[in-house]
GROMACS .gro file of C-alpha atoms in nm:
model
  456
    1MET     CA    1  -6.031   3.857   3.347
    2PRO     CA    2  -5.821   4.167   3.417
    3THR     CA    3  -5.553   4.256   3.167
    4MET     CA    4  -5.187   4.292   3.265
    5GLU     CA    5  -5.236   4.668   3.284
    6GLN     CA    6  -5.538   4.626   3.516
    7ARG     CA    7  -5.369   4.390   3.762
    8PRO     CA    8  -5.217   4.535   4.078
    9LYS     CA    9  -4.853   4.624   4.033
   10LEU     CA   10  -4.656   4.356   4.217
   11PHE     CA   11  -4.304   4.432   4.091
   12SER     CA   12  -4.086   4.739   4.063
   13LEU     CA   13  -3.965   4.625   3.719
   14PRO     CA   14  -4.186   4.583   3.410
   15VAL     CA   15  -4.268   4.216   3.351
   16ASP     CA   16  -4.416   3.995   3.080
   17ARG     CA   17  -4.717   3.766   3.119
   18ASP     CA   18  -4.497   3.507   3.294
   19GLN     CA   19  -4.391   3.778   3.544
   20LYS     CA   20  -4.034   3.771   3.415
   21ALA     CA   21  -3.857   4.106   3.407
   22THR     CA   22  -3.837   4.265   3.061
   23VAL     CA   23  -3.557   4.504   3.164
   24PHE     CA   24  -3.224   4.442   3.335
   25ARG     CA   25  -3.098   4.696   3.591
   26PRO     CA   26  -2.780   4.562   3.758
   27LEU     CA   27  -2.752   4.856   3.997
   28SER     CA   28  -3.095   4.782   4.145
   29ILE     CA   29  -3.163   4.541   4.434
   30SER     CA   30  -3.542   4.528   4.385
   31SER     CA   31  -3.712   4.207   4.480
   32PRO     CA   32  -3.745   3.947   4.346
   33HIS     CA   33  -3.573   3.982   4.006
   34MET     CA   34  -3.265   4.191   4.082
   35ARG     CA   35  -3.225   4.045   4.431
   36ALA     CA   36  -3.204   3.698   4.270
   37PHE     CA   37  -2.947   3.832   4.025
   38HIS     CA   38  -2.718   3.967   4.299
   39LEU     CA   39  -2.754   3.656   4.513
   40ALA     CA   40  -2.679   3.433   4.214
   41TRP     CA   41  -2.362   3.607   4.097
   42LEU     CA   42  -2.224   3.662   4.451
   43SER     CA   43  -2.278   3.298   4.547
   44LEU     CA   44  -2.109   3.179   4.226
   45PHE     CA   45  -1.828   3.433   4.277
   46ALA     CA   46  -1.759   3.271   4.616
   47CYS     CA   47  -1.743   2.927   4.450
   48PHE     CA   48  -1.497   3.047   4.182
   49PHE     CA   49  -1.293   3.216   4.453
   50SER     CA   50  -1.277   2.890   4.651
   51THR     CA   51  -1.199   2.665   4.354
   52PHE     CA   52  -0.913   2.883   4.230
   53SER     CA   53  -0.785   2.980   4.576
   54ILE     CA   54  -0.542   2.688   4.580
   55PRO     CA   55  -0.328   2.753   4.264
   56PRO     CA   56  -0.193   3.094   4.380
   57LEU     CA   57  -0.043   2.929   4.689
   58THR     CA   58   0.079   2.615   4.515
   59ALA     CA   59   0.440   2.737   4.523
   60VAL     CA   60   0.442   2.722   4.905
   61ILE     CA   61   0.205   2.426   4.940
   62ARG     CA   62   0.414   2.205   4.713
   63ARG     CA   63   0.718   2.251   4.935
   64ASP     CA   64   0.536   2.138   5.253
   65LEU     CA   65   0.348   1.847   5.092
   66ASN     CA   66   0.632   1.734   4.861
   67LEU     CA   67   0.413   1.771   4.554
   68THR     CA   68   0.554   1.678   4.215
   69ASP     CA   69   0.458   1.846   3.889
   70ALA     CA   70   0.247   1.541   3.808
   71ASP     CA   71   0.062   1.575   4.140
   72ILE     CA   72  -0.021   1.939   4.065
   73SER     CA   73  -0.133   1.856   3.710
   74HIS     CA   74  -0.354   1.568   3.836
   75ALA     CA   75  -0.504   1.799   4.099
   76GLY     CA   76  -0.598   2.053   3.834
   77VAL     CA   77  -0.764   1.787   3.622
   78ALA     CA   78  -0.941   1.649   3.933
   79SER     CA   79  -1.103   1.986   4.005
   80PHE     CA   80  -1.252   1.989   3.654
   81VAL     CA   81  -1.367   1.627   3.675
   82GLY     CA   82  -1.553   1.698   3.996
   83SER     CA   83  -1.727   1.988   3.826
   84ILE     CA   84  -1.839   1.771   3.534
   85PHE     CA   85  -2.038   1.532   3.752
   86SER     CA   86  -2.182   1.801   3.975
   87ARG     CA   87  -2.297   2.016   3.683
   88LEU     CA   88  -2.473   1.719   3.528
   89ALA     CA   89  -2.658   1.659   3.853
   90MET     CA   90  -2.731   2.027   3.921
   91GLY     CA   91  -2.950   2.063   3.610
   92PRO     CA   92  -3.215   1.809   3.714
   93ALA     CA   93  -3.184   1.929   4.074
   94CYS     CA   94  -3.285   2.279   3.968
   95ASP     CA   95  -3.577   2.141   3.768
   96LEU     CA   96  -3.700   1.947   4.069
   97VAL     CA   97  -3.626   2.158   4.380
   98GLY     CA   98  -3.546   2.497   4.235
   99PRO     CA   99  -3.215   2.687   4.201
  100ARG     CA  100  -3.219   2.843   4.549
  101ILE     CA  101  -3.214   2.521   4.748
  102ALA     CA  102  -2.992   2.339   4.496
  103SER     CA  103  -2.733   2.619   4.495
  104ALA     CA  104  -2.720   2.682   4.869
  105THR     CA  105  -2.706   2.312   4.951
  106LEU     CA  106  -2.411   2.252   4.724
  107SER     CA  107  -2.221   2.554   4.862
  108LEU     CA  108  -2.277   2.440   5.220
  109LEU     CA  109  -2.167   2.085   5.136
  110THR     CA  110  -1.846   2.190   4.960
  111ALA     CA  111  -1.738   2.468   5.199
  112PRO     CA  112  -1.595   2.204   5.443
  113ALA     CA  113  -1.384   2.066   5.158
  114VAL     CA  114  -1.221   2.409   5.121
  115LEU     CA  115  -1.170   2.422   5.498
  116ALA     CA  116  -1.003   2.077   5.479
  117MET     CA  117  -0.701   2.252   5.324
  118SER     CA  118  -0.646   2.404   5.670
  119PHE     CA  119  -0.657   2.087   5.881
  120LEU     CA  120  -0.669   1.760   5.686
  121VAL     CA  121  -0.437   1.788   5.384
  122SER     CA  122  -0.098   1.637   5.462
  123SER     CA  123  -0.016   1.431   5.150
  124PRO     CA  124  -0.034   1.457   4.769
  125LYS     CA  125  -0.331   1.220   4.755
  126ALA     CA  126  -0.525   1.430   5.007
  127PHE     CA  127  -0.438   1.744   4.810
  128ILE     CA  128  -0.576   1.590   4.487
  129ALA     CA  129  -0.887   1.467   4.670
  130VAL     CA  130  -0.961   1.813   4.810
  131ARG     CA  131  -0.928   1.977   4.468
  132PHE     CA  132  -1.169   1.715   4.333
  133LEU     CA  133  -1.427   1.788   4.603
  134VAL     CA  134  -1.390   2.166   4.590
  135GLY     CA  135  -1.445   2.150   4.212
  136PHE     CA  136  -1.801   2.031   4.275
  137SER     CA  137  -1.893   2.382   4.387
  138LEU     CA  138  -1.865   2.515   4.028
  139ALA     CA  139  -2.195   2.342   3.953
  140ASN     CA  140  -2.352   2.652   4.104
  141PHE     CA  141  -2.293   2.803   3.762
  142VAL     CA  142  -2.582   2.590   3.634
  143ALA     CA  143  -2.807   2.705   3.917
  144SER     CA  144  -2.713   3.068   3.846
  145GLN     CA  145  -2.801   3.043   3.476
  146PHE     CA  146  -3.122   2.855   3.554
  147TRP     CA  147  -3.219   3.122   3.807
  148MET     CA  148  -3.161   3.409   3.561
  149SER     CA  149  -3.363   3.230   3.295
  150SER     CA  150  -3.646   3.194   3.546
  151MET     CA  151  -3.642   3.564   3.634
  152PHE     CA  152  -3.576   3.747   3.306
  153SER     CA  153  -3.763   3.735   2.975
  154GLY     CA  154  -3.625   3.655   2.631
  155PRO     CA  155  -3.521   4.005   2.523
  156VAL     CA  156  -3.284   4.048   2.819
  157VAL     CA  157  -3.210   3.694   2.937
  158GLY     CA  158  -2.882   3.678   2.745
  159LEU     CA  159  -2.760   3.993   2.916
  160ALA     CA  160  -2.876   3.874   3.261
  161ASN     CA  161  -2.701   3.537   3.215
  162GLY     CA  162  -2.388   3.702   3.081
  163VAL     CA  163  -2.352   3.959   3.361
  164ALA     CA  164  -2.428   3.707   3.635
  165ALA     CA  165  -2.172   3.457   3.503
  166GLY     CA  166  -1.920   3.724   3.405
  167TRP     CA  167  -1.917   3.897   3.743
  168ALA     CA  168  -1.897   3.558   3.914
  169ASN     CA  169  -1.606   3.443   3.696
  170VAL     CA  170  -1.410   3.745   3.813
  171GLY     CA  171  -1.365   3.546   4.131
  172SER     CA  172  -1.110   3.328   3.950
  173GLY     CA  173  -0.897   3.640   3.894
  174VAL     CA  174  -0.954   3.811   4.225
  175THR     CA  175  -0.841   3.507   4.419
  176GLN     CA  176  -0.507   3.515   4.232
  177LEU     CA  177  -0.442   3.850   4.397
  178VAL     CA  178  -0.618   3.812   4.734
  179MET     CA  179  -0.498   3.471   4.853
  180PRO     CA  180  -0.121   3.558   4.835
  181LEU     CA  181  -0.207   3.884   5.017
  182ILE     CA  182  -0.387   3.699   5.297
  183TYR     CA  183  -0.092   3.460   5.325
  184SER     CA  184   0.157   3.747   5.345
  185VAL     CA  185  -0.046   3.938   5.606
  186LEU     CA  186  -0.069   3.625   5.828
  187MET     CA  187   0.308   3.582   5.808
  188GLU     CA  188   0.413   3.945   5.848
  189SER     CA  189   0.147   4.081   6.085
  190LEU     CA  190   0.069   3.774   6.296
  191HIS     CA  191   0.416   3.621   6.256
  192LEU     CA  192   0.282   3.279   6.165
  193PRO     CA  193   0.523   3.033   6.007
  194SER     CA  194   0.466   2.961   5.638
  195PRO     CA  195   0.317   2.607   5.685
  196THR     CA  196   0.064   2.750   5.929
  197ALA     CA  197  -0.008   3.070   5.731
  198TRP     CA  198  -0.111   2.899   5.408
  199ARG     CA  199  -0.340   2.660   5.597
  200VAL     CA  200  -0.510   2.940   5.793
  201SER     CA  201  -0.558   3.132   5.465
  202PHE     CA  202  -0.818   2.882   5.347
  203THR     CA  203  -1.057   2.966   5.631
  204PHE     CA  204  -1.144   3.286   5.441
  205PRO     CA  205  -1.280   3.129   5.117
  206ALA     CA  206  -1.456   2.855   5.316
  207ALA     CA  207  -1.636   3.111   5.537
  208PHE     CA  208  -1.713   3.336   5.240
  209GLN     CA  209  -1.876   3.048   5.053
  210ALA     CA  210  -2.086   2.943   5.353
  211VAL     CA  211  -2.209   3.298   5.422
  212THR     CA  212  -2.324   3.349   5.061
  213ALA     CA  213  -2.511   3.016   5.074
  214ILE     CA  214  -2.698   3.130   5.386
  215LEU     CA  215  -2.786   3.458   5.214
  216VAL     CA  216  -2.928   3.266   4.916
  217LEU     CA  217  -3.145   3.052   5.147
  218THR     CA  218  -3.262   3.346   5.353
  219PHE     CA  219  -3.336   3.607   5.089
  220GLY     CA  220  -3.368   3.413   4.763
  221GLN     CA  221  -3.682   3.329   4.569
  222ASP     CA  222  -3.691   3.071   4.286
  223ARG     CA  223  -3.947   3.245   4.064
  224PRO     CA  224  -4.112   3.590   4.048
  225ASN     CA  225  -4.434   3.463   4.205
  226PRO     CA  226  -4.377   3.298   4.546
  227VAL     CA  227  -4.673   3.070   4.481
  228ASP     CA  228  -4.492   2.929   4.178
  229SER     CA  229  -4.165   2.882   4.366
  230GLU     CA  230  -4.251   2.538   4.501
  231PRO     CA  231  -4.045   2.242   4.378
  232GLN     CA  232  -4.156   2.085   4.053
  233LYS     CA  233  -4.104   1.725   4.153
  234SER     CA  234  -4.475   1.673   4.217
  235LYS     CA  235  -4.558   1.768   3.857
  236GLU     CA  236  -4.309   1.558   3.667
  237SER     CA  237  -4.070   1.280   3.758
  238LEU     CA  238  -3.695   1.309   3.731
  239ASN     CA  239  -3.689   1.056   3.447
  240VAL     CA  240  -3.933   1.257   3.237
  241VAL     CA  241  -3.749   1.584   3.291
  242LEU     CA  242  -3.411   1.421   3.227
  243PHE     CA  243  -3.526   1.235   2.912
  244ARG     CA  244  -3.677   1.545   2.755
  245GLY     CA  245  -3.346   1.728   2.797
  246VAL     CA  246  -3.112   1.449   2.690
  247LYS     CA  247  -3.299   1.372   2.369
  248ASN     CA  248  -3.273   1.736   2.253
  249TYR     CA  249  -2.972   1.739   2.021
  250ARG     CA  250  -2.937   2.119   2.050
  251GLY     CA  251  -2.820   2.076   2.408
  252TRP     CA  252  -2.540   1.842   2.296
  253VAL     CA  253  -2.422   2.084   2.026
  254LEU     CA  254  -2.417   2.371   2.274
  255ALA     CA  255  -2.224   2.153   2.519
  256LEU     CA  256  -1.959   2.095   2.251
  257LEU     CA  257  -1.934   2.466   2.175
  258TYR     CA  258  -1.912   2.554   2.542
  259GLY     CA  259  -1.643   2.292   2.587
  260PHE     CA  260  -1.421   2.500   2.358
  261SER     CA  261  -1.516   2.844   2.485
  262PHE     CA  262  -1.541   2.815   2.864
  263GLY     CA  263  -1.332   2.496   2.854
  264ALA     CA  264  -1.055   2.682   2.671
  265GLU     CA  265  -1.083   2.964   2.924
  266LEU     CA  266  -1.041   2.725   3.219
  267THR     CA  267  -0.742   2.560   3.054
  268THR     CA  268  -0.581   2.898   2.991
  269ASP     CA  269  -0.640   2.997   3.357
  270ASN     CA  270  -0.438   2.692   3.453
  271ILE     CA  271  -0.138   2.747   3.224
  272ILE     CA  272  -0.111   3.116   3.133
  273ALA     CA  273   0.099   3.232   3.429
  274GLU     CA  274   0.348   2.951   3.382
  275TYR     CA  275   0.353   3.017   3.007
  276PHE     CA  276   0.460   3.380   3.045
  277TYR     CA  277   0.699   3.292   3.326
  278ASP     CA  278   0.880   3.022   3.123
  279ARG     CA  279   0.867   3.171   2.771
  280PHE     CA  280   0.940   3.538   2.838
  281GLY     CA  281   1.128   3.518   3.169
  282VAL     CA  282   0.903   3.757   3.367
  283ASN     CA  283   0.908   3.717   3.744
  284ILE     CA  284   0.638   3.525   3.928
  285GLU     CA  285   0.459   3.841   4.045
  286VAL     CA  286   0.427   3.978   3.689
  287ALA     CA  287   0.318   3.637   3.563
  288GLY     CA  288   0.049   3.631   3.834
  289MET     CA  289  -0.077   3.976   3.736
  290ILE     CA  290  -0.107   3.867   3.373
  291ALA     CA  291  -0.298   3.554   3.480
  292ALA     CA  292  -0.527   3.761   3.701
  293SER     CA  293  -0.606   4.005   3.420
  294PHE     CA  294  -0.713   3.717   3.197
  295GLY     CA  295  -0.977   3.601   3.446
  296MET     CA  296  -1.085   3.949   3.558
  297ALA     CA  297  -1.176   4.047   3.200
  298ASN     CA  298  -1.496   3.853   3.270
  299LEU     CA  299  -1.620   4.167   3.445
  300PHE     CA  300  -1.721   4.307   3.107
  301SER     CA  301  -1.644   4.051   2.835
  302ARG     CA  302  -1.894   3.779   2.920
  303PRO     CA  303  -2.172   4.034   2.985
  304ALA     CA  304  -2.087   4.188   2.646
  305GLY     CA  305  -2.149   3.845   2.488
  306GLY     CA  306  -2.494   3.828   2.643
  307LEU     CA  307  -2.573   4.183   2.535
  308VAL     CA  308  -2.462   4.114   2.178
  309SER     CA  309  -2.675   3.799   2.170
  310ASP     CA  310  -2.987   3.991   2.279
  311GLU     CA  311  -2.920   4.277   2.036
  312LEU     CA  312  -2.869   4.040   1.743
  313ALA     CA  313  -3.191   3.864   1.838
  314ARG     CA  314  -3.380   4.192   1.831
  315ARG     CA  315  -3.250   4.260   1.480
  316PHE     CA  316  -3.233   3.914   1.324
  317GLY     CA  317  -3.409   3.672   1.558
  318MET     CA  318  -3.259   3.337   1.657
  319ARG     CA  319  -3.048   3.338   1.342
  320GLY     CA  320  -2.866   3.644   1.479
  321ARG     CA  321  -2.787   3.469   1.808
  322LEU     CA  322  -2.641   3.167   1.623
  323TRP     CA  323  -2.436   3.365   1.370
  324GLY     CA  324  -2.304   3.588   1.648
  325LEU     CA  325  -2.191   3.287   1.854
  326TRP     CA  326  -2.017   3.127   1.556
  327ALA     CA  327  -1.838   3.448   1.458
  328VAL     CA  328  -1.712   3.542   1.806
  329GLN     CA  329  -1.596   3.190   1.895
  330THR     CA  330  -1.418   3.153   1.562
  331VAL     CA  331  -1.236   3.480   1.618
  332ALA     CA  332  -1.141   3.358   1.965
  333GLY     CA  333  -0.995   3.042   1.806
  334LEU     CA  334  -0.792   3.246   1.558
  335LEU     CA  335  -0.654   3.465   1.837
  336CYS     CA  336  -0.568   3.152   2.039
  337VAL     CA  337  -0.371   3.019   1.739
  338SER     CA  338  -0.189   3.354   1.722
  339LEU     CA  339  -0.116   3.360   2.096
  340GLY     CA  340   0.107   3.055   2.059
  341ARG     CA  341   0.293   3.204   1.761
  342VAL     CA  342   0.369   3.559   1.879
  343ASN     CA  343   0.729   3.587   1.993
  344SER     CA  344   0.730   3.917   2.181
  345LEU     CA  345   0.611   3.979   2.537
  346TRP     CA  346   0.392   4.281   2.469
  347GLY     CA  347   0.261   4.130   2.148
  348SER     CA  348   0.159   3.817   2.340
  349ILE     CA  349  -0.008   4.023   2.612
  350LEU     CA  350  -0.204   4.216   2.348
  351VAL     CA  351  -0.318   3.900   2.171
  352MET     CA  352  -0.402   3.737   2.505
  353CYS     CA  353  -0.626   4.032   2.591
  354GLY     CA  354  -0.812   3.995   2.261
  355PHE     CA  355  -0.841   3.621   2.316
  356SER     CA  356  -0.965   3.673   2.671
  357VAL     CA  357  -1.242   3.911   2.568
  358SER     CA  358  -1.359   3.704   2.271
  359VAL     CA  359  -1.353   3.360   2.434
  360GLN     CA  360  -1.544   3.491   2.738
  361ALA     CA  361  -1.791   3.673   2.517
  362ALA     CA  362  -1.847   3.346   2.328
  363SER     CA  363  -1.948   3.185   2.658
  364GLY     CA  364  -2.201   3.463   2.714
  365LEU     CA  365  -2.336   3.416   2.361
  366THR     CA  366  -2.374   3.041   2.423
  367PHE     CA  367  -2.599   3.100   2.724
  368GLY     CA  368  -2.790   3.353   2.516
  369VAL     CA  369  -2.918   3.051   2.322
  370VAL     CA  370  -2.959   2.797   2.605
  371PRO     CA  371  -3.286   2.936   2.757
  372PHE     CA  372  -3.466   2.884   2.425
  373VAL     CA  373  -3.383   2.515   2.383
  374SER     CA  374  -3.628   2.374   2.639
  375LYS     CA  375  -3.855   2.530   2.899
  376ARG     CA  376  -3.951   2.224   3.105
  377SER     CA  377  -3.602   2.075   3.097
  378LEU     CA  378  -3.411   2.404   3.119
  379GLY     CA  379  -3.203   2.275   3.411
  380VAL     CA  380  -3.099   1.964   3.221
  381ILE     CA  381  -2.997   2.163   2.912
  382SER     CA  382  -2.810   2.413   3.134
  383GLY     CA  383  -2.638   2.124   3.313
  384MET     CA  384  -2.538   1.954   2.987
  385THR     CA  385  -2.399   2.277   2.847
  386GLY     CA  386  -2.220   2.367   3.167
  387SER     CA  387  -2.068   2.021   3.198
  388GLY     CA  388  -1.948   2.051   2.841
  389GLY     CA  389  -1.737   2.343   2.952
  390THR     CA  390  -1.550   2.151   3.221
  391PHE     CA  391  -1.533   1.835   3.008
  392GLY     CA  392  -1.371   2.035   2.732
  393ALA     CA  393  -1.118   2.168   2.982
  394VAL     CA  394  -1.031   1.813   3.093
  395ILE     CA  395  -0.988   1.690   2.736
  396THR     CA  396  -0.777   1.990   2.635
  397GLN     CA  397  -0.564   1.966   2.950
  398LEU     CA  398  -0.498   1.595   2.903
  399LEU     CA  399  -0.432   1.607   2.528
  400LEU     CA  400  -0.226   1.921   2.505
  401PHE     CA  401  -0.088   2.024   2.844
  402SER     CA  402  -0.025   1.708   3.047
  403ASP     CA  403   0.300   1.534   2.950
  404SER     CA  404   0.244   1.656   2.592
  405LYS     CA  405   0.518   1.610   2.336
  406PHE     CA  406   0.438   1.960   2.206
  407SER     CA  407   0.584   2.280   2.342
  408LYS     CA  408   0.342   2.497   2.541
  409GLN     CA  409   0.319   2.756   2.265
  410THR     CA  410   0.238   2.484   2.006
  411SER     CA  411  -0.024   2.338   2.240
  412ILE     CA  412  -0.190   2.681   2.274
  413SER     CA  413  -0.209   2.714   1.895
  414LEU     CA  414  -0.354   2.362   1.862
  415MET     CA  415  -0.616   2.450   2.119
  416GLY     CA  416  -0.718   2.740   1.894
  417VAL     CA  417  -0.751   2.504   1.599
  418MET     CA  418  -0.974   2.277   1.810
  419MET     CA  419  -1.191   2.576   1.898
  420ILE     CA  420  -1.243   2.668   1.533
  421VAL     CA  421  -1.327   2.313   1.424
  422CYS     CA  422  -1.558   2.238   1.719
  423THR     CA  423  -1.757   2.558   1.656
  424LEU     CA  424  -1.871   2.437   1.311
  425PRO     CA  425  -2.151   2.205   1.441
  426ILE     CA  426  -2.351   2.515   1.532
  427THR     CA  427  -2.467   2.510   1.171
  428LEU     CA  428  -2.670   2.198   1.260
  429ILE     CA  429  -2.884   2.381   1.519
  430HIS     CA  430  -3.233   2.454   1.384
  431PHE     CA  431  -3.541   2.576   1.566
  432PRO     CA  432  -3.861   2.494   1.375
  433LYS     CA  433  -4.024   2.816   1.495
  434TRP     CA  434  -3.721   3.040   1.439
  435GLY     CA  435  -3.489   2.870   1.191
  436GLY     CA  436  -3.114   2.825   1.203
  437MET     CA  437  -2.799   2.980   1.062
  438LEU     CA  438  -2.856   2.863   0.706
  439CYS     CA  439  -3.234   2.828   0.669
  440GLY     CA  440  -3.556   2.979   0.796
  441PRO     CA  441  -3.838   2.840   1.014
  442SER     CA  442  -4.007   2.515   0.916
  443TYR     CA  443  -4.309   2.569   1.143
  444ASP     CA  444  -4.605   2.792   1.066
  445ILE     CA  445  -4.680   2.982   1.388
  446SER     CA  446  -5.028   3.073   1.259
  447SER     CA  447  -5.120   2.708   1.205
  448THR     CA  448  -5.403   2.586   1.430
  449THR     CA  449  -5.366   2.220   1.343
  450ASP     CA  450  -5.000   2.171   1.428
  451HIS     CA  451  -4.951   2.149   1.803
  452TYR     CA  452  -4.572   2.148   1.787
  453SER     CA  453  -4.410   2.321   2.082
  454LEU     CA  454  -4.037   2.374   2.100
  455LEU     CA  455  -4.041   2.440   2.472
  456GLU     CA  456  -4.103   2.084   2.579
   0.00000   0.00000   0.00000
């Protein structure tokens, strides 16, 4: 049998024996590895852009639809709830039909919900329903992470996951700037009245999301080898794939941690502009710029988390990944506590920047661990972890920021305390082949009698 060196060169990037890329070159568009990367992050970027395209225009929408503060709060929670269910379903869908079809199908199904803001929303209930349906699109995060884990090998998978998710998450910041601009251009250049202008504005995110889905279907490839890119449903049933993932306690622990890294990030996206507007008296434009900068830090912070995870793994193995995740998320929690206690504008902005970088890096570090939990049920584990993020956002929003008896600054500090406490269960994660934070491996890799396999 020919060795890897003797086989014909099929890829422009060096690969391992599973044909996964062993290097990550984000400026390349080589097929299939880097093409999948660019399709994955761009498609998810469009979904983040759509999901968060509504809040920047809420000030004008609320006037036309007679929305109350409670309606707006319920709509925000509804968008997260929709994401919880869809992320749970997306994991098994990726295991069974592959990330390309699963991702593109969801984008095409939810794009009309974004477009409904233009034609069908005329009441508070319809507004809440649309936010619920649009939130489903964020399940494409699970497909993106699954896709990267299928294309890139262990030494660089954390970086690939981090950059794909980080660049995509920038969409939540870009839309804060772009949607008001589109609205203003429609009013000033085309002389549309305000009620018409904000409705027409939503045709842009809907079209953008649909186009990226078509690109994924047309140019995407599930796995490096096209022969291996067929759906897996013929090999194993949904119940088997799902059971293997659900019974793995590591997935549940990572879901909890992600609930208070990405979940805390989502909650902050919802309240940070209002927080600076109310507490420090800045105008709405400045508050919007601060909110946009929080989300746009994902351009480098989440990729940095993935890079740190891979580098720690090279030096210290799995123990390095786990210790790194605990340290960065704990620091994020401490900065969150401080954010609610700083009394000066510039001091708060400085602390917020530190919190933004660390909490987003913690999300990247989390998905530096996810690909090693289960190979056959990778989609289920990714879905569980991803759902944990939006579930954490719902819990935090309801407990601390919806009709809470605490001030907003106290609620922010309490969120930081929750982050610190809910990071501690990471000490329970142990991989028999690689160990955990506090102890070494319990499995002898050289043993020929023990047929244990972690990737089950």
